[in-house]
Structures are given as structure tokens and as C-alpha cells.
Short mmCIF file of C-alpha atoms and ligand atoms in Angstrom, two decimals:
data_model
loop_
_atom_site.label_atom_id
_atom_site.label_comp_id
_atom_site.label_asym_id
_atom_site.label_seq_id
_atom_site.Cartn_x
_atom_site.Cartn_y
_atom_site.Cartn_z
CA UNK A 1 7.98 -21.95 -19.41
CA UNK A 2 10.86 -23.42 -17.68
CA UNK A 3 12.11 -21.75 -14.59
CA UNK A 4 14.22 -24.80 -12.99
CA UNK A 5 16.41 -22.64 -11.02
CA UNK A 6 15.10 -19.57 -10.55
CA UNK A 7 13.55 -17.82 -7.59
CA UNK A 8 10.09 -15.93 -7.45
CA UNK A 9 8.13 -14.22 -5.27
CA UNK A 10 4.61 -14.12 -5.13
CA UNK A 11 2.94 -11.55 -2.68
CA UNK A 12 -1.42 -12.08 -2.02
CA UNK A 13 -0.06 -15.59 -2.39
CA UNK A 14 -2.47 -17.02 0.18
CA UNK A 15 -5.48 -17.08 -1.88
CA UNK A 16 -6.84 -16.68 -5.82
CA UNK A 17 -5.02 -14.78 -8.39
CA UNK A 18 -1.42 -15.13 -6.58
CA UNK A 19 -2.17 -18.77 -5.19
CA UNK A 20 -2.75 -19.71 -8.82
CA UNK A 21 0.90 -17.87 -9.91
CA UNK A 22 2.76 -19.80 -6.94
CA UNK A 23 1.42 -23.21 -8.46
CA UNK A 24 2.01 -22.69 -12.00
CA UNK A 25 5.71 -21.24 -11.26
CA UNK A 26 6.24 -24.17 -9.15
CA UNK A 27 4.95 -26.40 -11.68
CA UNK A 28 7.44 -24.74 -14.05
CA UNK A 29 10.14 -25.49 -11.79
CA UNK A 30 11.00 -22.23 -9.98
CA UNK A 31 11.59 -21.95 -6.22
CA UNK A 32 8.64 -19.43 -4.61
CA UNK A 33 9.05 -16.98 -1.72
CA UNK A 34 5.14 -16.77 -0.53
CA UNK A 35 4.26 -13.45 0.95
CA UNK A 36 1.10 -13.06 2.61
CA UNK A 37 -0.86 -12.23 6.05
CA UNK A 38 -2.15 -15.85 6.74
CA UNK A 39 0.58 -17.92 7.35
CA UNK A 40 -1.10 -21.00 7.96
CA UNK A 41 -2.61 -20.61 4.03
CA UNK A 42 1.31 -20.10 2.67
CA UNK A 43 2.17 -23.62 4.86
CA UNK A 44 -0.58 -25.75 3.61
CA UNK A 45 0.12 -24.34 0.25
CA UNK A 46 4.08 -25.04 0.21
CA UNK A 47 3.17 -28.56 1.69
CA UNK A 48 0.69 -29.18 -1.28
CA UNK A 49 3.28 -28.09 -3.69
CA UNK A 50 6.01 -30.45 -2.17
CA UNK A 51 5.59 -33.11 -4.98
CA UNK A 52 7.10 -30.58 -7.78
CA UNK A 53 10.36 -31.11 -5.87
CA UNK A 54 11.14 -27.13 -5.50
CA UNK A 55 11.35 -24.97 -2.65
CA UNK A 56 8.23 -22.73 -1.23
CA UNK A 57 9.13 -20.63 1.37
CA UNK A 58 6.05 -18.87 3.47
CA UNK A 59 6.67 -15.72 4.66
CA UNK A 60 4.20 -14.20 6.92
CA UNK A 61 4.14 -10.04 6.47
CA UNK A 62 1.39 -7.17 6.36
CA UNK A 63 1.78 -5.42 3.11
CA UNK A 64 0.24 -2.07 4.41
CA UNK A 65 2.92 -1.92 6.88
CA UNK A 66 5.19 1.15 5.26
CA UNK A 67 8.68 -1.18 6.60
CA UNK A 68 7.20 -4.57 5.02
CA UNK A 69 9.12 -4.29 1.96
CA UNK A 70 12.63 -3.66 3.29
CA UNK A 71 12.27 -6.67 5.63
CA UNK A 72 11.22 -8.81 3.08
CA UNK A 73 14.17 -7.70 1.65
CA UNK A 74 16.36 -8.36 4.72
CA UNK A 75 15.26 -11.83 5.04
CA UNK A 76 15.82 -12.47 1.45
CA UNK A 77 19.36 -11.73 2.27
CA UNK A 78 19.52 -13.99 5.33
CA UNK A 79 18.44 -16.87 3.43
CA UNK A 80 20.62 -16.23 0.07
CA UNK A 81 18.44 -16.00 -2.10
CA UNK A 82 18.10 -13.54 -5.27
CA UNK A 83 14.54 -12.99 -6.92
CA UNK A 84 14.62 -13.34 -10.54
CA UNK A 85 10.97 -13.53 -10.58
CA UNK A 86 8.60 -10.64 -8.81
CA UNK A 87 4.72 -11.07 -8.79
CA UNK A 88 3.49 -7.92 -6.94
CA UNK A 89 -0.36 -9.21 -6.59
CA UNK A 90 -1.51 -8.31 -3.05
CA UNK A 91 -4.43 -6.45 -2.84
CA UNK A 92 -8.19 -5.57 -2.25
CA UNK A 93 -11.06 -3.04 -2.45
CA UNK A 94 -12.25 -0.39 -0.08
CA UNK A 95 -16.33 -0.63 0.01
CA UNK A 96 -17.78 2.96 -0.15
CA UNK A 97 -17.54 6.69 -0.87
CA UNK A 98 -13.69 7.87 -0.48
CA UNK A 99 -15.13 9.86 2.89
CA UNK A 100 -16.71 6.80 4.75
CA UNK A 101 -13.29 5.12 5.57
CA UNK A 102 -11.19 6.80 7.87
CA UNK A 103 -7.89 8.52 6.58
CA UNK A 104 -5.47 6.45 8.22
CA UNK A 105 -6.98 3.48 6.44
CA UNK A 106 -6.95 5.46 3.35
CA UNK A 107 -3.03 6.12 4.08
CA UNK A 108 -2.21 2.40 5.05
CA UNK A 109 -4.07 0.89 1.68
CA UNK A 110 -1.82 3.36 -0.63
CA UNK A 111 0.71 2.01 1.20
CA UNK A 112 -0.59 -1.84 -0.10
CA UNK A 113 -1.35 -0.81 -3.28
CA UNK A 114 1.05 1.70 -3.99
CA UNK A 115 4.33 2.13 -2.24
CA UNK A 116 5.14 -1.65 -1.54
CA UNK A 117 4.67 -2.71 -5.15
CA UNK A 118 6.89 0.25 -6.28
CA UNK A 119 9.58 -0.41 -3.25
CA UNK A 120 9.55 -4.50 -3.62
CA UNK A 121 9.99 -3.35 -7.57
CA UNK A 122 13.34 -1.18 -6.71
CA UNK A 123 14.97 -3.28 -4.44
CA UNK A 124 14.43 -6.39 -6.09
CA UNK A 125 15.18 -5.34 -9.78
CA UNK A 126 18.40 -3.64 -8.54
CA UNK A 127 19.47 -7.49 -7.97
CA UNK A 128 18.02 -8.08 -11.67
CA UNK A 129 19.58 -5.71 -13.54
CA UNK A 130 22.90 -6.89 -12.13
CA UNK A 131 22.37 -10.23 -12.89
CA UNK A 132 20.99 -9.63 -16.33
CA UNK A 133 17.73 -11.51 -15.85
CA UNK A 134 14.26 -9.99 -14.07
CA UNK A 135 10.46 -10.81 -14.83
CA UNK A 136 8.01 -8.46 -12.91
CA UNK A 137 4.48 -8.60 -13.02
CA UNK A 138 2.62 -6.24 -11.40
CA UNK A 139 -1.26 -7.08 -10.61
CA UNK A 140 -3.26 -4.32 -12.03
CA UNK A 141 -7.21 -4.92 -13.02
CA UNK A 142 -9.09 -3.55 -16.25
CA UNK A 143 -10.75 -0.86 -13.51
CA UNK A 144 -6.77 0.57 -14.21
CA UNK A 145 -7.42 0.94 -18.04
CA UNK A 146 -11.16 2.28 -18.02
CA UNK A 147 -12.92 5.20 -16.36
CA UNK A 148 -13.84 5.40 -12.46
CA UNK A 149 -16.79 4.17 -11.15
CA UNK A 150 -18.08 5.14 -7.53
CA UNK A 151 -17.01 3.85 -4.70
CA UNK A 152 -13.74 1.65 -3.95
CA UNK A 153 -12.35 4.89 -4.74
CA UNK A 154 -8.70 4.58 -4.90
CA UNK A 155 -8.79 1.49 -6.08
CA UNK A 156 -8.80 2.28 -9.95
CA UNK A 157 -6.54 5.20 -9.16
CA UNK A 158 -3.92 2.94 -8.03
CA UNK A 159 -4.53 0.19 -10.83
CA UNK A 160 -4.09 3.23 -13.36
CA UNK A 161 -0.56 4.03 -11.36
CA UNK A 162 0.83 0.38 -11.80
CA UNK A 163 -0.47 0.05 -15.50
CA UNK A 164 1.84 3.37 -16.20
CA UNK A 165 4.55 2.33 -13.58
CA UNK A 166 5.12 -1.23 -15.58
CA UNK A 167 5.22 0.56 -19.03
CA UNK A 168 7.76 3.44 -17.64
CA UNK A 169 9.93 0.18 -16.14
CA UNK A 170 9.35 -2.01 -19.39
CA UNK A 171 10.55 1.10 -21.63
CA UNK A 172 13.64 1.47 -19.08
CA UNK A 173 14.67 -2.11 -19.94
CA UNK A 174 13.70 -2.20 -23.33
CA UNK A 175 16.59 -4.58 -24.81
CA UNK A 176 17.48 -6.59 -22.04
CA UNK A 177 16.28 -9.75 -20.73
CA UNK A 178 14.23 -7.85 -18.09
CA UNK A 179 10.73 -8.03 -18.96
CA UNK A 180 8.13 -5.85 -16.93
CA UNK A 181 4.29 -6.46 -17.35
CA UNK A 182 1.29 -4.97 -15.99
CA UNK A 183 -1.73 -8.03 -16.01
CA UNK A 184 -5.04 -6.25 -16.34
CA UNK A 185 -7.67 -8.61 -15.31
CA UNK A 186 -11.25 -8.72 -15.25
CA UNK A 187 -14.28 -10.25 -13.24
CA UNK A 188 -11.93 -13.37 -11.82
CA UNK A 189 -13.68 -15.96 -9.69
CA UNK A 190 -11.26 -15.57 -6.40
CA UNK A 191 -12.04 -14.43 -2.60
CA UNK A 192 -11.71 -10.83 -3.79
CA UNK A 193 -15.58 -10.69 -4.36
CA UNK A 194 -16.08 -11.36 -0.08
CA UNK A 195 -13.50 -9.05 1.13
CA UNK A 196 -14.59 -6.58 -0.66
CA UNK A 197 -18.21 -7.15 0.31
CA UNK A 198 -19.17 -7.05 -3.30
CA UNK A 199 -20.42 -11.25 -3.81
CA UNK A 200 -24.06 -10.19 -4.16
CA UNK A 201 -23.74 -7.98 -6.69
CA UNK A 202 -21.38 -9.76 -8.73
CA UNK A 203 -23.67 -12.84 -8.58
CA UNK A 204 -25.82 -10.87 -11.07
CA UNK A 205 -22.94 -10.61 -13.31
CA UNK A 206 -23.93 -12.86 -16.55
CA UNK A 207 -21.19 -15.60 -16.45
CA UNK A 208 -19.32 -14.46 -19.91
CA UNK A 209 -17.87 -11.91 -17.99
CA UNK A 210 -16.19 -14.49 -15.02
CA UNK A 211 -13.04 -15.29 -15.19
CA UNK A 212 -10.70 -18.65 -14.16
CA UNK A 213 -7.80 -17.75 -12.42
CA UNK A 214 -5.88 -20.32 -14.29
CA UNK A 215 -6.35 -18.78 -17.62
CA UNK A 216 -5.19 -15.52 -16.15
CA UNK A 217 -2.16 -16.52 -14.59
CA UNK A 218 -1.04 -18.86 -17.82
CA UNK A 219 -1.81 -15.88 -19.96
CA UNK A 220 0.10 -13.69 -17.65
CA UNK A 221 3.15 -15.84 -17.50
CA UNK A 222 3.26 -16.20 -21.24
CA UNK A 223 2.87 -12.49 -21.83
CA UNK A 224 5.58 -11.22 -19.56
CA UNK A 225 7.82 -13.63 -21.83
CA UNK A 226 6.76 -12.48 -24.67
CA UNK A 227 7.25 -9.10 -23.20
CA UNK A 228 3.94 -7.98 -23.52
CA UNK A 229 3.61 -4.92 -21.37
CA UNK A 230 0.36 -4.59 -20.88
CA UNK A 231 -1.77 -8.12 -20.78
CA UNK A 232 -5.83 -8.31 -20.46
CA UNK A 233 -7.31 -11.66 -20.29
CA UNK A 234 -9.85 -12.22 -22.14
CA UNK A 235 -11.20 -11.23 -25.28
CA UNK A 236 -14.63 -9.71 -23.57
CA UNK A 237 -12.42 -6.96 -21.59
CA UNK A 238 -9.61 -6.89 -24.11
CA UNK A 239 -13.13 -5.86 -26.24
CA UNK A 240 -14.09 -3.62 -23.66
CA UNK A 241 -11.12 -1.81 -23.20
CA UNK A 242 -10.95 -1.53 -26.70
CA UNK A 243 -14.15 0.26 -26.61
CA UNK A 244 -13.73 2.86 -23.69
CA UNK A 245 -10.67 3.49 -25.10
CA UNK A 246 -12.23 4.68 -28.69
CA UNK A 247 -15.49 6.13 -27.30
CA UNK A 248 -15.15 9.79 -26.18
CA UNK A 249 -14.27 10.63 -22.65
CA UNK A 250 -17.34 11.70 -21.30
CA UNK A 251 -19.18 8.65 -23.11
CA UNK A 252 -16.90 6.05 -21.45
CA UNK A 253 -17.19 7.99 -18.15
CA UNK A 254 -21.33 8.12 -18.66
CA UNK A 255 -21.06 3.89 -19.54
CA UNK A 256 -18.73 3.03 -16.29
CA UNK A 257 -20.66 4.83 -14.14
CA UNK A 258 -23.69 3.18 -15.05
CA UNK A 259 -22.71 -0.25 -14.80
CA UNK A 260 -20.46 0.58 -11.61
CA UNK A 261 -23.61 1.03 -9.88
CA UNK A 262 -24.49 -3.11 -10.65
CA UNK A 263 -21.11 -4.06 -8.93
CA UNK A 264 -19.71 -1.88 -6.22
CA UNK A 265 -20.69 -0.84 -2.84
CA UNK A 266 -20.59 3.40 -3.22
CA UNK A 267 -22.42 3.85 0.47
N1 NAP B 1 -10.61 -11.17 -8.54
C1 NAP B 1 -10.84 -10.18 -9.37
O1 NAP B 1 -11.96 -10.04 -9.93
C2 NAP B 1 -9.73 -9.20 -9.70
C3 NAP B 1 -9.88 -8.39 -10.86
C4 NAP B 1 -8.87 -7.50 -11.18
C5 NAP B 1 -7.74 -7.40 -10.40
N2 NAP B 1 -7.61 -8.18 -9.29
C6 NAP B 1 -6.40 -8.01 -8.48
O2 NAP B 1 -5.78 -9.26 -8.27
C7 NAP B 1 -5.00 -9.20 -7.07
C8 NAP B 1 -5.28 -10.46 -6.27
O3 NAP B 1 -6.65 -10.49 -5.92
P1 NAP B 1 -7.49 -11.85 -5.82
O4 NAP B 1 -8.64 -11.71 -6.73
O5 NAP B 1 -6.63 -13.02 -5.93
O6 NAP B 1 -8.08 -11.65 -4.33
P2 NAP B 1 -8.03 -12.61 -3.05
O7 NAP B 1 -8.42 -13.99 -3.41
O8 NAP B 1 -8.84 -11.89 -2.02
O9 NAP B 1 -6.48 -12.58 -2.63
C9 NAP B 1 -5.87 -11.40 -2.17
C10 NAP B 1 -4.49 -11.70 -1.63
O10 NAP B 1 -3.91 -10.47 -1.18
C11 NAP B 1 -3.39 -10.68 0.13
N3 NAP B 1 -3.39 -9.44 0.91
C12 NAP B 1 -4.42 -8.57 1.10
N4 NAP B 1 -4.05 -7.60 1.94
C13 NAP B 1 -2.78 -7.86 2.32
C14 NAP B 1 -1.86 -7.25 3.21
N5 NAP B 1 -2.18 -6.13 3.91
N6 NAP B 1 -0.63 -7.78 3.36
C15 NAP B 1 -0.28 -8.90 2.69
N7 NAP B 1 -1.11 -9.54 1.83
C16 NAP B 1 -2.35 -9.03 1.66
C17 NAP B 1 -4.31 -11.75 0.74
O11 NAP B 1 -3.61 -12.45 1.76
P3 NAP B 1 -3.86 -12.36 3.34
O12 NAP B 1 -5.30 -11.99 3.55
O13 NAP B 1 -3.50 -13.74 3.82
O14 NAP B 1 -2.90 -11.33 3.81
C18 NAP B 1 -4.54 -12.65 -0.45
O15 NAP B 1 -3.50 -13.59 -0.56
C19 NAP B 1 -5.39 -7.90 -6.36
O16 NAP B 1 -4.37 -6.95 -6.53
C20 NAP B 1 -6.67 -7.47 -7.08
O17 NAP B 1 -6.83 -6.07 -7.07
C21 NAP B 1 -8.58 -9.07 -8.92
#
């Protein structure tokens, strides 16, 4: 990949899956807007990254906030700068039954895992499609492309919505040179595991099933070139989606819920 030139931006780029995406795009030569919560992550990041001679710019915003995305936005403007390159990544798990977290929390992680991916994905491909060049890659998860398991309960639900959302925005550009992917990964060894209280039970999980968030992101970068629209790393959960996806409903359902039980907190 060679993206001398171009700018992305990376949201959840303070940690794992998104950290990884702002290295290797730096490392391919594009310029990175860094959107996260913990500034003081994005500035020891951007100063690690100086040596690839591009530009990282930390941006400090709370994703969850319903405004976030059209101040991004605004201070895109203010600086000049037009994405070509959109990694919508942020994002974490609710431990527990739907009921156990309060409704305004409920309300405020749609808004994270929802509304700002499809708001940063309108205002910034607008800019795109009149330049004639846009990759967007939305973070999804395998939990998007199998059945529900208890607990964490809109998470799937909302995975499911951005796997559909990037192959409604990948058939609207069909043709161009705007390429739209959803990247549907596994078990991927990041701080996900702790903020979503779920370490101890994925310590159980037999090590085939971890995986690196290097290979993800590479894979991810190559398939949004490729145009891929819908990219699972791994061939143990391309495997397994291949499997709930041929198995009858209510066997897939019976399978998920089972094994849910070995990996999320449903109290
Ligand atoms: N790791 C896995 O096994 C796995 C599997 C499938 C899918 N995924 C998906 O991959 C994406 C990245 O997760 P990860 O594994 O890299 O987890 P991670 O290491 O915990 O990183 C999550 C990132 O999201 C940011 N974030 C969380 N809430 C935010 C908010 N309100 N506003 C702004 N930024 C926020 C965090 O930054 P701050 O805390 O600094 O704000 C952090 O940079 C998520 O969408 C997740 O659902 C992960």
C-alpha cells in the first residue's frame, strides 16, 4: 500500500485494533488524524511514529457524545485537511443482561457504536465522493455475522448494523474508486478483553482462536483495496462463519449460545 499523501483517520486509536491501523497507515506513508478519549495515549503514539516522517495529529473527543462527530468535522476544516481514509474502530462491550445497565448508558453506547460511525461515514465521504477517492473501514466483529449470545447485548446488534451499513455503502459506490469494507474480526489479543471485564474467561479460550492485531489490520488494509466488502481474519472464523451460516437457524442459535456462556459476562 502506498498512501504518501493522503489523510486518514483512525478513531479507538489509543489502544489495539486502531493503534495497530494508525502505525501501518503511517508506515505506508499517509498522514493520521487520531481520535480517541486518552489524549496522552494519541501523543506518545504520534511521537513514536515521528520517524516515518508524516503527520499524526491527536485529537482528544468522547465518541458517545451525540455532537462528537460534527466537531471532529469542524476541526478538520480548521486545519485543512480532507480525509481520504476513514477507520471507524472505536468501541467496546457492555457486561450483562440488556436490563442491568441503565438506559441512558444504553442510549449513549448506540450513540458510539451506531450513530457516530454512520455520521463520521456521511460527512466525511461527502468530501470523497467529490474528490473521487474514499477508503472506509468500518470495525465490525464476527459476533456481527453469527447468532447472539447473552449478555453484551447490543453489542452484536450493532456489529450486524455496520456489516449491512458497509455493504449498502460499498453497493452505492460500486465502480468508483471508493471502496467501503466492513472488517469482521475475531478473538484479537487487545485491551478489549479488560474493559469489557471478560479477561478471565477468555484466558480459557484455546490459543487457535487468538488473534494478532497486526494480521488483522494488514488483512484489513489489503481487503478494502481489493474491495472486499466484507473481510474476516482468519481462516478459523472465516470457517466458523462459514458454518453458522449453512447450519439451520435454530442450530446456529443453540451452538452460540452455548459457547457464549464460556466468554461473556450475562449477569
Ligand atoms: N479485540 C477483539 O477481540 C475484538 C473482536 C472483534 C471486534 N473488535 C472491535 O474492534 C474495535 C477496537 O477494539 P480493540 O479490540 O482494539 O479494543 P481496545 O484495545 O479496548 O481499544 C478500544 C478503543 O476504542 C476507544 N474508545 C472506546 N470508547 C470510546 C469513546 N467513548 N470515545 C472515543 N473512543 C473510545 C478507546 O480509546 P479511549 O479509551 O482512549 O477513548 C480505544 O482506543 C471495537 O470496535 C471492537 O468492538 C474487537
Amino acid at each position: 500500500m502506498d498512501y504518501r499523501g493522503k489523510w486518514a483517520l483512525v478513531t479507538g486509536a489509543s489502544a489495539g485494533i486502531g493503534q495497530e491501523f494508525v502505525r501501518q497507515l503511517a508506515e505506508s506513508g499517509a498522514n493520521v488524524v487520531m481520535v480517541a478519549r486518552r489524549e496522552d495515549r494519541l501523543k506518545e503514539l504520534s511521537a513514536l511514529l515521528q520517524s516515518h516522517g508524516t503527520r499524526t495529529v491527536p485529537l482528544a473527543a468522547d465518541l458517545s457524545e451525540g455532537d462528537a462527530p460534527e466537531k471532529i468535522v469542524a476541526f478538520l476544516q480548521g486545519q485543512g485537511i480532507d480525509i481520504d481514509i476513514l477507520v471507524n474502530n472505536a468501541g467496546f462491550g457492555l457486561p450483562g443482561k440488556y436490563v442491568s445497565t441503565r438506559w441512558e448508558e444504553q442510549e449513549k453506547y448506540l450513540q458510539l457504536m451506531v450513530s457516530t460511525y454512520a455520521e463520521l461515514s456521511h460527512r466525511l465521504l461527502t468530501g470523497m465522493q467529490e474528490r473521487g477517492y474514499g477508503r472506509v473501514i468500518n470495525v465490525a466483529s464476527v459476533a456481527g455475522l453469527v447468532p447472539p449470545a447473552a449478555g453484551h447485548t447490543l453489542y452484536g446488534p450493532s456489529k450486524s448494523f455496520l456489516v449491512s451499513f458497509s455493504q449498502a455503502l460499498a453497493a452505492e459506490y460500486d465502480g468508483t474508486d471508493i471502496n467501503v469494507s466492513a472488517l469482521c474480526p475475531g478473538f484479537t489479543y487487545t485491551e478489549f478483553h479488560d474493559v469489557n471485564d471478560t479477561r478471565e474467561q477468555l484466558n480459557q479460550m484455546p490459543d487457535f482462536m487468538m488473534m494478532q492485531v497486526g494480521e488483522t489490520v494488514t488483512g484489513a488494509l489489503k481487503a478494502v483495496e481489493k474491495a472486499h466488502t466484507v473481510y474476516v481474519p482468519g481462516l478459523q472464523y472465516k470457517f466458523l462463519v462459514w458454518l453458522t451460516g449453512i447450519l439451520p437457524r435454530a442450530w446456529a442459535e443453540r451452538i452460540v449460545k452455548g459457547s457464549g456462556k464460556n466468554y461473556r459476562d450475562a449477569h
